[in-house]
Tab-separated table of C-alpha atoms and ligand atoms in Angstrom:
chain	number	residue	atom	x	y	z
Q	1	MET	CA	18.918	-6.015	4.048
Q	2	ARG	CA	15.560	-7.324	3.188
Q	3	ALA	CA	13.841	-10.676	3.092
Q	4	PRO	CA	13.507	-12.259	-0.334
Q	5	GLU	CA	10.268	-11.106	-1.894
Q	6	ALA	CA	8.600	-14.110	-3.430
Q	7	GLY	CA	6.520	-15.982	-0.907
Q	8	TRP	CA	9.275	-16.641	1.542
Q	9	ALA	CA	6.824	-16.970	4.397
Q	10	HIS	CA	5.085	-19.840	2.684
Q	11	ALA	CA	8.169	-21.404	1.187
Q	12	GLU	CA	7.712	-24.912	-0.099
Q	13	GLY	CA	10.217	-27.364	1.286
Q	14	PRO	CA	12.932	-26.763	3.823
Q	15	ARG	CA	14.509	-23.367	4.112
Q	16	GLY	CA	17.502	-23.380	1.894
Q	17	PRO	CA	20.876	-21.747	2.230
Q	18	SER	CA	20.074	-19.447	-0.708
Q	19	TRP	CA	18.106	-17.222	1.582
Q	20	LEU	CA	19.152	-18.326	5.028
Q	21	ARG	CA	21.783	-15.844	6.051
Q	22	GLN	CA	24.909	-16.833	7.861
Q	23	PRO	CA	25.322	-16.312	11.610
Q	24	GLY	CA	27.136	-13.073	12.150
Q	25	GLU	CA	25.971	-11.533	8.901
Q	26	VAL	CA	23.361	-9.529	10.782
Q	27	ASN	CA	26.234	-7.667	12.425
Q	28	ASP	CA	27.122	-5.936	9.168
Q	29	LEU	CA	25.675	-2.648	8.006
Q	30	VAL	CA	24.739	-2.187	4.360
Q	31	PRO	CA	26.480	1.169	3.860
Q	32	ALA	CA	24.052	2.409	1.183
Q	33	LEU	CA	21.217	2.381	3.726
Q	34	TRP	CA	22.991	4.238	6.497
Q	35	SER	CA	24.236	7.750	7.070
Q	36	LYS	CA	27.734	8.493	5.888
Q	37	THR	CA	29.436	8.267	9.277
Q	38	ALA	CA	27.516	5.221	10.579
Q	39	HIS	CA	29.487	2.083	11.394
Q	40	LYS	CA	29.632	-0.672	13.970
Q	41	ASN	CA	32.410	-0.708	16.553
Q	42	ALA	CA	34.244	-3.746	17.907
Q	43	ASP	CA	31.393	-4.454	20.355
Q	44	GLY	CA	28.939	-4.466	17.456
Q	45	ALA	CA	27.386	-1.203	18.677
Q	46	LEU	CA	26.190	1.332	16.131
Q	47	VAL	CA	28.227	4.524	16.075
Q	48	VAL	CA	26.883	7.603	14.268
Q	49	GLY	CA	28.693	10.911	14.062
Q	50	GLY	CA	31.288	9.451	16.405
Q	51	VAL	CA	28.651	8.761	19.074
Q	52	ASP	CA	27.949	5.235	20.332
Q	53	VAL	CA	24.161	4.907	20.338
Q	54	ARG	CA	24.336	3.017	23.653
Q	55	ASP	CA	25.741	6.158	25.306
Q	56	LEU	CA	23.203	8.285	23.532
Q	57	VAL	CA	20.319	6.180	24.824
Q	58	THR	CA	21.783	6.111	28.331
Q	59	GLU	CA	21.796	9.891	28.328
Q	60	HIS	CA	18.691	10.744	26.314
Q	61	GLY	CA	16.512	7.633	26.449
Q	62	SER	CA	14.786	5.852	23.597
Q	63	PRO	CA	13.308	5.967	21.093
Q	64	ALA	CA	15.362	8.724	19.556
Q	65	TYR	CA	15.948	10.025	16.054
Q	66	VAL	CA	19.711	10.262	15.561
Q	67	LEU	CA	20.561	12.854	12.937
Q	68	ASP	CA	24.026	12.708	11.388
Q	69	GLU	CA	24.768	16.394	10.832
Q	70	ASP	CA	27.614	15.782	8.381
Q	71	ASP	CA	25.407	13.543	6.298
Q	72	PHE	CA	22.573	16.079	6.171
Q	73	ARG	CA	24.874	18.965	5.342
Q	74	SER	CA	26.839	17.020	2.748
Q	75	ARG	CA	23.673	16.028	0.892
Q	76	ALA	CA	22.463	19.635	0.976
Q	77	ARG	CA	25.856	20.713	-0.385
Q	78	ALA	CA	25.821	17.994	-3.029
Q	79	PHE	CA	22.531	19.344	-4.388
Q	80	ARG	CA	23.817	22.906	-4.171
Q	81	ASP	CA	27.080	22.024	-5.941
Q	82	ALA	CA	25.404	19.932	-8.628
Q	83	PHE	CA	22.480	22.214	-9.367
Q	84	SER	CA	23.298	25.745	-8.198
Q	85	ASP	CA	27.023	25.913	-8.814
Q	86	SER	CA	27.141	23.910	-12.043
Q	87	THR	CA	23.871	24.752	-13.743
Q	88	GLY	CA	22.655	27.914	-12.000
Q	89	TRP	CA	19.488	26.302	-10.657
Q	90	ASP	CA	18.155	27.229	-7.221
Q	91	VAL	CA	17.718	24.447	-4.684
Q	92	TYR	CA	14.816	24.785	-2.268
Q	93	TYR	CA	14.986	22.252	0.560
Q	94	ALA	CA	11.425	20.978	1.130
Q	95	GLY	CA	11.017	21.568	4.849
Q	96	LYS	CA	8.041	19.241	5.110
Q	97	ALA	CA	10.504	16.322	5.055
Q	98	PHE	CA	11.932	17.518	8.367
Q	99	LEU	CA	12.317	20.974	9.818
Q	100	CYS	CA	13.409	22.448	13.123
Q	101	THR	CA	15.171	25.713	13.821
Q	102	THR	CA	18.629	24.108	13.822
Q	103	VAL	CA	18.055	22.413	10.475
Q	104	ALA	CA	16.646	25.627	9.007
Q	105	GLY	CA	19.923	27.246	10.081
Q	106	TRP	CA	21.962	24.522	8.366
Q	107	ILE	CA	19.979	25.050	5.178
Q	108	ALA	CA	20.743	28.769	5.254
Q	109	GLU	CA	24.423	28.134	6.034
Q	110	GLU	CA	24.753	25.664	3.172
Q	111	GLY	CA	23.366	28.234	0.756
Q	112	LEU	CA	20.054	26.575	-0.061
Q	113	CYS	CA	16.621	28.161	-0.268
Q	114	LEU	CA	13.688	26.705	1.661
Q	115	ASP	CA	10.200	25.559	0.740
Q	116	VAL	CA	7.547	25.813	3.457
Q	117	CYS	CA	3.868	24.932	3.277
Q	118	SER	CA	2.341	26.258	6.459
Q	119	ASN	CA	2.592	29.272	8.713
Q	120	SER	CA	4.230	27.180	11.409
Q	121	GLU	CA	6.911	25.966	9.004
Q	122	LEU	CA	7.414	29.605	8.071
Q	123	THR	CA	7.851	30.500	11.740
Q	124	VAL	CA	10.448	27.772	12.222
Q	125	ALA	CA	12.283	28.892	9.105
Q	126	LEU	CA	12.407	32.505	10.253
Q	127	ARG	CA	13.494	31.533	13.753
Q	128	GLY	CA	16.228	29.422	12.149
Q	129	GLY	CA	17.532	32.505	10.407
Q	130	VAL	CA	16.432	31.801	6.835
Q	131	ASP	CA	16.231	34.954	4.738
Q	132	PRO	CA	12.512	35.321	3.868
Q	133	ALA	CA	13.455	36.293	0.330
Q	134	ARG	CA	14.846	32.746	-0.057
Q	135	ILE	CA	11.624	31.083	1.094
Q	136	GLY	CA	8.976	29.644	-1.233
Q	137	TYR	CA	5.482	29.173	0.179
Q	138	HIS	CA	3.363	26.193	-0.934
Q	139	GLY	CA	-0.015	24.718	-0.129
Q	140	ASN	CA	-3.300	23.990	-1.846
Q	141	ASN	CA	-5.420	25.795	0.751
Q	142	LYS	CA	-3.559	28.747	2.170
Q	143	THR	CA	-5.806	30.961	4.241
Q	144	THR	CA	-5.981	34.725	3.835
Q	145	VAL	CA	-4.227	35.037	7.212
Q	146	GLU	CA	-1.404	32.775	6.036
Q	147	LEU	CA	-1.043	34.617	2.746
Q	148	ARG	CA	-1.044	37.982	4.468
Q	149	ARG	CA	1.704	36.909	6.845
Q	150	ALA	CA	3.784	35.383	4.052
Q	151	ILE	CA	3.589	38.682	2.189
Q	152	ASP	CA	4.237	40.759	5.307
Q	153	VAL	CA	7.420	38.872	6.165
Q	154	GLY	CA	8.543	39.135	2.541
Q	155	VAL	CA	8.718	35.543	1.290
Q	156	GLY	CA	10.462	35.282	-2.051
Q	157	ARG	CA	7.662	33.493	-3.815
Q	158	ILE	CA	4.207	32.107	-3.271
Q	159	VAL	CA	3.281	29.068	-5.341
Q	160	VAL	CA	-0.417	29.511	-6.084
Q	161	ASP	CA	-2.605	26.476	-6.353
Q	162	SER	CA	-6.155	27.674	-7.109
Q	163	PHE	CA	-8.225	30.514	-8.549
Q	164	HIS	CA	-9.493	31.241	-5.019
Q	165	GLU	CA	-5.930	31.824	-3.933
Q	166	ILE	CA	-5.221	34.147	-6.839
Q	167	ALA	CA	-8.336	36.141	-5.875
Q	168	ARG	CA	-7.183	36.291	-2.239
Q	169	LEU	CA	-3.778	37.572	-3.298
Q	170	GLU	CA	-5.393	40.138	-5.581
Q	171	GLN	CA	-7.515	41.391	-2.663
Q	172	ILE	CA	-4.626	41.550	-0.221
Q	173	THR	CA	-2.279	43.343	-2.583
Q	174	ALA	CA	-5.004	45.719	-3.767
Q	175	ALA	CA	-5.729	46.676	-0.149
Q	176	THR	CA	-2.118	47.095	0.940
Q	177	GLY	CA	-0.335	48.098	-2.249
Q	178	GLN	CA	2.144	45.267	-1.699
Q	179	LYS	CA	3.692	43.295	-4.540
Q	180	VAL	CA	4.104	39.532	-4.396
Q	181	ARG	CA	6.120	37.196	-6.594
Q	182	VAL	CA	4.032	34.254	-7.732
Q	183	MET	CA	4.605	30.856	-9.297
Q	184	ILE	CA	1.745	28.795	-10.662
Q	185	ARG	CA	1.559	25.155	-9.707
Q	186	VAL	CA	0.458	23.084	-12.661
Q	187	THR	CA	-0.449	19.426	-13.009
Q	188	ALA	CA	1.383	17.997	-15.942
Q	189	GLY	CA	-0.748	14.857	-16.187
Q	190	VAL	CA	2.107	12.530	-15.285
Q	191	GLU	CA	1.561	9.403	-13.212
Q	192	ALA	CA	4.856	9.051	-11.391
Q	193	HIS	CA	5.787	5.479	-10.541
Q	194	THR	CA	5.366	5.689	-6.826
Q	195	HIS	CA	2.742	4.966	-4.196
Q	196	GLU	CA	-0.640	6.362	-5.198
Q	197	TYR	CA	-0.888	8.693	-2.201
Q	198	ILE	CA	2.369	10.422	-3.034
Q	199	ALA	CA	1.964	10.831	-6.788
Q	200	THR	CA	0.818	14.374	-7.365
Q	201	ALA	CA	0.910	15.331	-11.003
Q	202	HIS	CA	-1.859	13.175	-12.442
Q	203	GLU	CA	-5.128	14.971	-13.097
Q	204	ASP	CA	-7.486	13.443	-10.535
Q	205	GLN	CA	-6.055	14.975	-7.367
Q	206	LYS	CA	-6.177	18.159	-5.334
Q	207	PHE	CA	-3.011	20.007	-6.321
Q	208	GLY	CA	-2.465	22.594	-9.002
Q	209	PHE	CA	-3.974	23.827	-12.252
Q	210	SER	CA	-4.479	21.318	-15.012
Q	211	ILE	CA	-2.537	22.032	-18.193
Q	212	THR	CA	-4.888	19.860	-20.239
Q	213	SER	CA	-8.102	21.587	-19.153
Q	214	GLY	CA	-6.735	25.055	-19.899
Q	215	ASP	CA	-6.911	26.117	-16.236
Q	216	ALA	CA	-3.140	26.507	-16.050
Q	217	PHE	CA	-3.108	28.925	-18.978
Q	218	GLU	CA	-6.020	30.861	-17.490
Q	219	ALA	CA	-4.199	31.078	-14.143
Q	220	VAL	CA	-1.139	32.499	-15.906
Q	221	ARG	CA	-3.310	35.094	-17.632
Q	222	ARG	CA	-4.983	36.078	-14.334
Q	223	VAL	CA	-1.708	36.428	-12.456
Q	224	HIS	CA	-0.099	38.314	-15.321
Q	225	THR	CA	-2.860	40.893	-15.403
Q	226	ALA	CA	-3.180	41.317	-11.624
Q	227	PRO	CA	-1.421	44.562	-10.645
Q	228	GLY	CA	-0.119	43.296	-7.294
Q	229	LEU	CA	1.182	39.985	-8.599
Q	230	ASP	CA	4.538	39.489	-10.226
Q	231	LEU	CA	4.444	36.386	-12.419
Q	232	LEU	CA	7.622	34.332	-11.965
Q	233	GLY	CA	6.751	31.139	-13.774
Q	234	LEU	CA	5.347	27.629	-13.649
Q	235	HIS	CA	5.847	25.006	-10.983
Q	236	SER	CA	5.484	21.231	-11.312
Q	237	HIS	CA	5.965	18.535	-8.679
Q	238	ILE	CA	5.136	15.047	-9.876
Q	239	GLY	CA	5.437	12.971	-6.711
Q	240	SER	CA	7.872	11.545	-4.237
Q	241	GLN	CA	10.341	8.641	-3.900
Q	242	ILE	CA	10.804	8.523	-7.664
Q	243	PHE	CA	13.773	6.780	-9.285
Q	244	ASP	CA	12.841	6.897	-12.909
Q	245	SER	CA	13.702	10.175	-14.673
Q	246	SER	CA	11.150	9.580	-17.418
Q	247	GLY	CA	8.372	11.089	-15.263
Q	248	PHE	CA	10.404	14.288	-14.832
Q	249	GLU	CA	11.126	14.303	-18.540
Q	250	VAL	CA	7.487	14.101	-19.600
Q	251	ALA	CA	6.482	16.698	-17.003
Q	252	ALA	CA	9.272	19.079	-18.037
Q	253	ARG	CA	8.273	18.724	-21.678
Q	254	ARG	CA	4.638	19.593	-20.941
Q	255	VAL	CA	5.433	22.455	-18.594
Q	256	LEU	CA	7.956	23.952	-21.012
Q	257	ALA	CA	5.395	23.658	-23.816
Q	258	LEU	CA	2.991	25.732	-21.717
Q	259	HIS	CA	5.804	28.157	-20.897
Q	260	ALA	CA	6.417	28.566	-24.643
Q	261	ARG	CA	2.728	29.017	-25.374
Q	262	VAL	CA	2.502	31.780	-22.784
Q	263	ALA	CA	5.445	33.510	-24.472
Q	264	GLU	CA	3.753	33.196	-27.834
Q	265	ASP	CA	0.125	33.999	-26.966
Q	266	LEU	CA	0.594	36.529	-24.176
Q	267	SER	CA	4.024	37.854	-25.137
Q	268	VAL	CA	5.194	37.098	-21.605
Q	269	GLU	CA	8.655	35.668	-20.956
Q	270	MET	CA	8.295	34.028	-17.571
Q	271	PRO	CA	11.738	34.250	-15.951
Q	272	GLU	CA	11.614	31.117	-13.780
Q	273	MET	CA	10.392	27.519	-13.576
Q	274	ASP	CA	10.405	24.942	-10.762
Q	275	LEU	CA	10.442	21.199	-11.356
Q	276	GLY	CA	9.703	20.192	-7.757
Q	277	GLY	CA	11.256	17.456	-5.650
Q	278	GLY	CA	10.648	13.748	-5.406
Q	279	PHE	CA	14.102	12.183	-5.755
Q	280	GLY	CA	14.110	8.703	-4.253
Q	281	ILE	CA	16.429	7.362	-1.555
Q	282	ALA	CA	17.512	3.874	-0.482
Q	283	TYR	CA	15.312	2.388	2.225
Q	284	THR	CA	16.329	-1.156	1.327
Q	285	THR	CA	18.830	-2.784	-0.995
Q	286	GLN	CA	16.126	-2.798	-3.695
Q	287	ASP	CA	16.434	0.993	-4.052
Q	288	ASP	CA	19.145	2.498	-6.197
Q	289	PRO	CA	19.036	6.305	-6.071
Q	290	ALA	CA	21.020	8.542	-8.409
Q	291	GLU	CA	23.592	11.012	-7.128
Q	292	PRO	CA	22.629	14.718	-7.333
Q	293	ALA	CA	25.333	15.294	-9.954
Q	294	VAL	CA	23.733	12.675	-12.197
Q	295	LEU	CA	20.265	14.100	-11.610
Q	296	ALA	CA	21.507	17.594	-12.401
Q	297	GLU	CA	23.102	16.457	-15.616
Q	298	GLU	CA	20.052	14.500	-16.743
Q	299	MET	CA	17.576	17.232	-15.857
Q	300	SER	CA	19.544	20.074	-17.392
Q	301	LYS	CA	19.968	18.058	-20.577
Q	302	ILE	CA	16.223	17.454	-20.756
Q	303	VAL	CA	15.458	21.148	-20.237
Q	304	ALA	CA	18.124	22.341	-22.693
Q	305	HIS	CA	16.895	19.913	-25.339
Q	306	GLU	CA	13.248	20.922	-24.921
Q	307	CYS	CA	13.980	24.644	-24.906
Q	308	LYS	CA	16.033	24.295	-28.047
Q	309	GLY	CA	13.218	22.385	-29.736
Q	310	LEU	CA	10.676	25.023	-28.698
Q	311	GLY	CA	12.986	27.869	-29.688
Q	312	ILE	CA	12.777	29.528	-26.261
Q	313	ALA	CA	15.353	30.796	-23.800
Q	314	GLU	CA	15.855	28.611	-20.731
Q	315	PRO	CA	14.110	30.062	-17.682
Q	316	ARG	CA	15.991	30.110	-14.374
Q	317	LEU	CA	15.219	26.723	-12.873
Q	318	SER	CA	14.740	25.432	-9.386
Q	319	ILE	CA	14.106	22.127	-7.657
Q	320	GLU	CA	12.761	21.168	-4.234
Q	321	PRO	CA	14.385	18.048	-2.816
Q	322	GLY	CA	13.264	17.085	0.687
Q	323	ARG	CA	13.678	13.365	1.279
Q	324	ALA	CA	16.951	13.127	-0.642
Q	325	ILE	CA	18.562	15.636	1.728
Q	326	ALA	CA	16.950	14.736	5.059
Q	327	GLY	CA	16.117	11.050	4.686
Q	328	PRO	CA	19.336	9.043	4.660
Q	329	GLY	CA	21.124	10.867	7.474
Q	330	THR	CA	18.817	9.928	10.337
Q	331	CYS	CA	18.148	6.607	12.000
Q	332	THR	CA	15.711	5.814	14.777
Q	333	VAL	CA	17.057	3.957	17.778
Q	334	TYR	CA	14.581	1.890	19.767
Q	335	GLU	CA	14.831	-0.415	22.729
Q	336	VAL	CA	13.418	-3.908	22.310
Q	337	GLY	CA	10.700	-4.791	24.801
Q	338	THR	CA	9.106	-8.135	24.042
Q	339	VAL	CA	9.866	-10.807	21.472
Q	340	LYS	CA	7.218	-13.264	20.332
Q	341	GLU	CA	7.777	-16.204	18.020
Q	342	VAL	CA	4.932	-17.071	15.659
Q	343	ALA	CA	4.757	-20.202	13.490
Q	344	LEU	CA	3.866	-19.440	9.907
Q	345	ASP	CA	2.106	-21.603	7.354
Q	346	GLY	CA	4.423	-24.152	5.832
Q	347	PRO	CA	5.695	-27.670	6.152
Q	348	GLN	CA	5.539	-29.118	9.655
Q	349	ALA	CA	9.189	-30.086	9.591
Q	350	ASN	CA	11.351	-27.040	9.891
Q	351	ARG	CA	8.277	-24.828	10.006
Q	352	PRO	CA	9.013	-21.172	9.240
Q	353	VAL	CA	8.649	-18.781	12.118
Q	354	ARG	CA	8.520	-15.054	12.452
Q	355	PHE	CA	9.864	-13.142	15.435
Q	356	TYR	CA	7.674	-10.213	16.396
Q	357	VAL	CA	10.134	-7.792	17.935
Q	358	SER	CA	8.293	-5.066	19.858
Q	359	VAL	CA	10.028	-1.757	20.320
Q	360	ASP	CA	9.284	1.263	22.495
Q	361	GLY	CA	7.948	3.413	19.635
Q	362	GLY	CA	6.020	2.515	16.509
Q	363	MET	CA	3.531	4.098	14.149
Q	364	SER	CA	3.554	7.306	16.208
Q	365	ASP	CA	7.196	7.975	15.247
Q	366	ASN	CA	7.101	6.293	11.826
Q	367	ILE	CA	3.709	6.145	10.138
Q	368	ARG	CA	5.182	5.452	6.703
Q	369	THR	CA	5.068	1.659	6.902
Q	370	ALA	CA	1.397	1.637	7.866
Q	371	LEU	CA	0.460	4.473	5.521
Q	372	TYR	CA	2.401	3.681	2.368
Q	373	ASP	CA	3.540	0.059	2.815
Q	374	ALA	CA	6.997	1.580	3.046
Q	375	ASP	CA	9.919	-0.801	3.375
Q	376	TYR	CA	12.520	-0.290	6.062
Q	377	SER	CA	15.376	-2.341	7.402
Q	378	CYS	CA	16.986	-2.489	10.826
Q	379	THR	CA	20.031	-3.682	12.686
Q	380	LEU	CA	20.861	-4.801	16.196
Q	381	ALA	CA	22.561	-1.652	17.464
Q	382	SER	CA	23.895	-2.469	20.939
Q	383	ARG	CA	26.011	-5.615	20.537
Q	384	ARG	CA	27.320	-8.285	18.211
Q	385	SER	CA	25.456	-11.538	17.844
Q	386	GLU	CA	26.633	-14.842	16.454
Q	387	ALA	CA	23.147	-16.352	16.698
Q	388	PRO	CA	21.563	-17.569	13.461
Q	389	PRO	CA	19.450	-15.022	11.627
Q	390	VAL	CA	15.687	-15.419	11.781
Q	391	LEU	CA	12.938	-13.598	10.057
Q	392	GLY	CA	11.766	-10.667	12.148
Q	393	ARG	CA	9.035	-8.074	12.062
Q	394	VAL	CA	9.607	-4.946	14.082
Q	395	VAL	CA	6.390	-3.710	15.628
Q	396	GLY	CA	5.538	-0.824	17.904
Q	397	LYS	CA	3.666	-0.544	21.175
Q	398	HIS	CA	0.440	0.971	19.891
Q	399	CYS	CA	-2.973	-0.624	20.125
Q	400	GLU	CA	-3.185	-1.547	16.498
Q	401	SER	CA	-2.020	-4.619	14.596
Q	402	GLY	CA	-0.943	-2.437	11.668
Q	403	ASP	CA	1.573	-0.795	13.984
Q	404	ILE	CA	4.560	-2.109	12.058
Q	405	VAL	CA	7.869	-0.326	11.644
Q	406	VAL	CA	9.854	-2.895	9.652
Q	407	MET	CA	7.822	-5.472	7.783
Q	408	ASP	CA	10.497	-8.117	7.134
Q	409	GLU	CA	14.090	-8.191	8.228
Q	410	PHE	CA	16.529	-10.765	9.465
Q	411	VAL	CA	17.338	-10.402	13.129
Q	412	PRO	CA	19.587	-12.583	15.270
Q	413	ALA	CA	17.678	-15.385	16.989
Q	414	ASP	CA	18.922	-14.237	20.383
Q	415	ILE	CA	17.399	-10.764	20.055
Q	416	ASP	CA	15.934	-9.909	23.414
Q	417	ALA	CA	14.424	-7.304	25.696
Q	418	GLY	CA	16.895	-4.516	26.390
Q	419	ASP	CA	18.655	-4.762	23.029
Q	420	LEU	CA	18.803	-1.608	20.957
Q	421	LEU	CA	17.553	-1.759	17.416
Q	422	ALA	CA	18.194	0.950	14.812
Q	423	VAL	CA	16.153	1.678	11.698
Q	424	PRO	CA	17.975	3.670	8.994
Q	425	ALA	CA	16.690	6.329	6.584
Q	426	THR	CA	14.064	7.769	8.917
Q	427	GLY	CA	15.059	11.409	8.445
Q	428	ALA	CA	12.271	12.348	6.056
Q	429	TYR	CA	8.561	12.252	6.852
Q	430	CYS	CA	8.980	10.378	10.147
Q	431	ARG	CA	9.422	13.040	12.837
Q	432	SER	CA	7.555	15.483	10.616
Q	433	MET	CA	4.573	13.106	10.405
Q	434	ALA	CA	4.865	11.792	13.955
Q	435	SER	CA	1.745	11.772	16.105
Q	436	ASN	CA	0.725	11.516	19.722
Q	437	TYR	CA	-1.350	8.380	19.091
Q	438	ASN	CA	-2.031	6.680	22.431
Q	439	HIS	CA	-0.633	9.889	23.919
Q	440	ALA	CA	2.822	8.810	22.851
Q	441	LEU	CA	5.463	11.421	23.577
Q	442	ARG	CA	7.228	12.227	20.351
Q	443	PRO	CA	10.923	11.287	20.470
Q	444	PRO	CA	13.760	13.788	20.413
Q	445	VAL	CA	15.922	14.522	17.415
Q	446	ILE	CA	19.548	14.379	18.413
Q	447	ALA	CA	22.163	15.720	16.036
Q	448	VAL	CA	25.512	13.964	16.234
Q	449	ARG	CA	28.810	15.185	14.857
Q	450	ASP	CA	32.466	14.542	15.705
Q	451	GLY	CA	31.574	12.598	18.829
Q	452	VAL	CA	29.214	15.254	20.190
Q	453	ALA	CA	25.457	14.803	20.570
Q	454	GLN	CA	23.214	17.860	20.556
Q	455	VAL	CA	19.467	17.708	21.123
Q	456	VAL	CA	17.850	19.782	18.381
Q	457	VAL	CA	14.281	18.768	19.203
Q	458	ARG	CA	13.722	17.581	22.751
Q	459	ARG	CA	11.534	14.683	23.764
Q	460	GLU	CA	7.961	15.665	24.476
Q	461	THR	CA	6.731	15.490	28.031
Q	462	GLU	CA	3.314	14.796	29.469
Q	463	ASP	CA	3.207	18.488	30.340
Q	464	ASP	CA	3.556	19.271	26.634
Q	465	LEU	CA	0.563	17.074	25.908
Q	466	LEU	CA	-1.484	18.418	28.776
Q	467	ALA	CA	-0.714	22.007	27.790
Q	468	THR	CA	-3.423	21.805	25.131
Q	469	ASP	CA	-5.875	19.847	27.254
Q	470	VAL	CA	-8.583	22.194	28.464
Q	471	THR	CA	-10.463	21.169	31.607
Q	472	PRO	CA	-14.000	22.580	31.612
Q	473	GLY	CA	-14.223	25.524	33.963
Q	474	SER	CA	-10.473	25.926	34.279
Q	475	GLY	CA	-10.517	29.149	32.310
Q	476	GLY	CA	-8.240	27.697	29.629
Q	477	SER	CA	-8.567	29.077	26.134
Q	478	ARG	CA	-9.960	27.169	23.197
Q	479	ASP	CA	-8.380	29.585	20.755
Q	480	GLY	CA	-5.417	28.848	18.560
Q	481	VAL	CA	-2.012	30.256	19.299
Q	482	GLN	CA	-0.611	33.527	18.144
Q	483	VAL	CA	2.692	33.677	16.321
Q	484	ASP	CA	4.343	37.031	15.831
Q	485	GLY	CA	1.038	38.656	16.672
Q	486	VAL	CA	-0.962	36.680	14.121
Q	487	GLN	CA	-3.841	34.498	15.276
Q	488	LEU	CA	-3.416	31.096	13.609
O	1	LLP	N1	7.879	20.115	-3.532
O	1	LLP	C1	6.556	19.950	-3.336
O	1	LLP	C2	5.627	20.887	-3.925
O	1	LLP	C3	6.099	18.874	-2.571
O	1	LLP	O1	4.796	18.713	-2.387
O	1	LLP	C4	7.026	17.974	-2.008
O	1	LLP	C5	6.588	16.839	-1.218
O	1	LLP	C6	8.395	18.193	-2.226
O	1	LLP	C7	8.785	19.277	-3.006
O	1	LLP	C8	9.466	17.307	-1.649
O	1	LLP	O2	9.386	16.010	-2.114
O	1	LLP	P1	10.570	14.983	-1.753
O	1	LLP	O3	11.816	15.463	-2.444
O	1	LLP	O4	10.725	14.992	-0.288
O	1	LLP	O5	10.089	13.679	-2.250
O	1	LLP	N2	4.758	11.896	3.228
O	1	LLP	C9	5.197	11.242	2.005
O	1	LLP	C10	5.791	12.206	1.044
O	1	LLP	C11	4.899	13.378	0.752
O	1	LLP	C12	5.572	14.374	-0.123
O	1	LLP	C13	4.813	15.643	-0.112
O	1	LLP	N3	5.361	16.637	-0.952
O	1	LLP	C14	6.190	10.145	2.375
O	1	LLP	O6	6.449	9.939	3.540
O	1	LLP	O7	6.674	9.448	1.500
């Protein structure tokens, strides 16, 4: 649910029934925004994975990320079925959306590969039991230490992003005699229709080799001639939260054209190609994402058509969905603390008001609203209410006025301290981008399935925070940590 867009806060004239919702309507869930098992019970309480969130909060506290395991796994399987089983593409789950050892294990069990972009993500993946050969390693600034470890553990592919990185890989492999499989990240010059900070294939940004400037071709040539590097193919990721397939189409056309040129000019048939992630999900009723089967059909048609036109064989393809697998299956449950009513501009009679509903989390557990103007919705999760709906804004408890979780949503007028409020579709880029701002303790991630709740990431404690706090003279170390014997 979402407030009408056009100037509702400054509406001329009395509020009309066209946008004033009916009492009781706030009790309903909009299924498209919630995980597959989510529903409200007779008390009006939210139940996910067979677990009543009131019980969950009683046991584990709030806020908490509630991860519907069936939802996560079924979306992973849907991508695998649509892309791997039907078209032979590989599906790499983009772990940056959300990763912990349990989820890494689910990814392996569901037969997906995994994309990581830091040594710590790699550690989590390995601890979760992911076969290193099924891991792709990304990043625009991988250090020599990171590259060396990735090679040592045997990752299946490293997606190179710069000439410096190619040189580093050449040095490492020359010194050790190791071989590494490499993809080349290219920028296809596409401006995906998404927020500026998450569009990544236009030219003026940090990622990848430009096709237009000739750098991408030069990178291919360098990798091809480097003895320790095994050239797999090109990689393109055009952005995130994209609904319109035309961006993928243009990118695929340009990347395949380069692929064909490499075959022609260098006589090199690159065996693989990756078209990245970026598939959008529904945060509000305005969003209408496509099913994986539809995406698979559209994308394989585009590739087949282009390859035919270019007279080349289709490379083995892969994609890297993150948000579309992790996003919809998790909601964040908060407890309401204070509620403040603010009069907005408008006619004196029947003046519009906004309820500022403060919850016990905020921008530390969901930075996306503040960072990207992201839209979210919410629902009263602990009871039914027959009170009339009023316009609400869900805000956190941080010392910042931009600390907003849900910009506009109808909430029942009797919403009060102690109520639970749940925000859907927080599975991607919320816990993974969470911070300790104001020394907030990051919430737990609790997986629910068949009536059982299992903590997969526990709540942080003050001891966790203080563990990195070095008191002068205490003898504590300023150095980074070591993982598997490697200084990070
Ligand atoms: N592959 C590459 C190379 C990527 O950089 C990304 C995301 C993905 C795959 C997965 O994209 P997805 O399917 O999840 O859209 N923090 C932002 C999103 C940043 C995306 C970064 N790269 C957000 O909260 O919207």
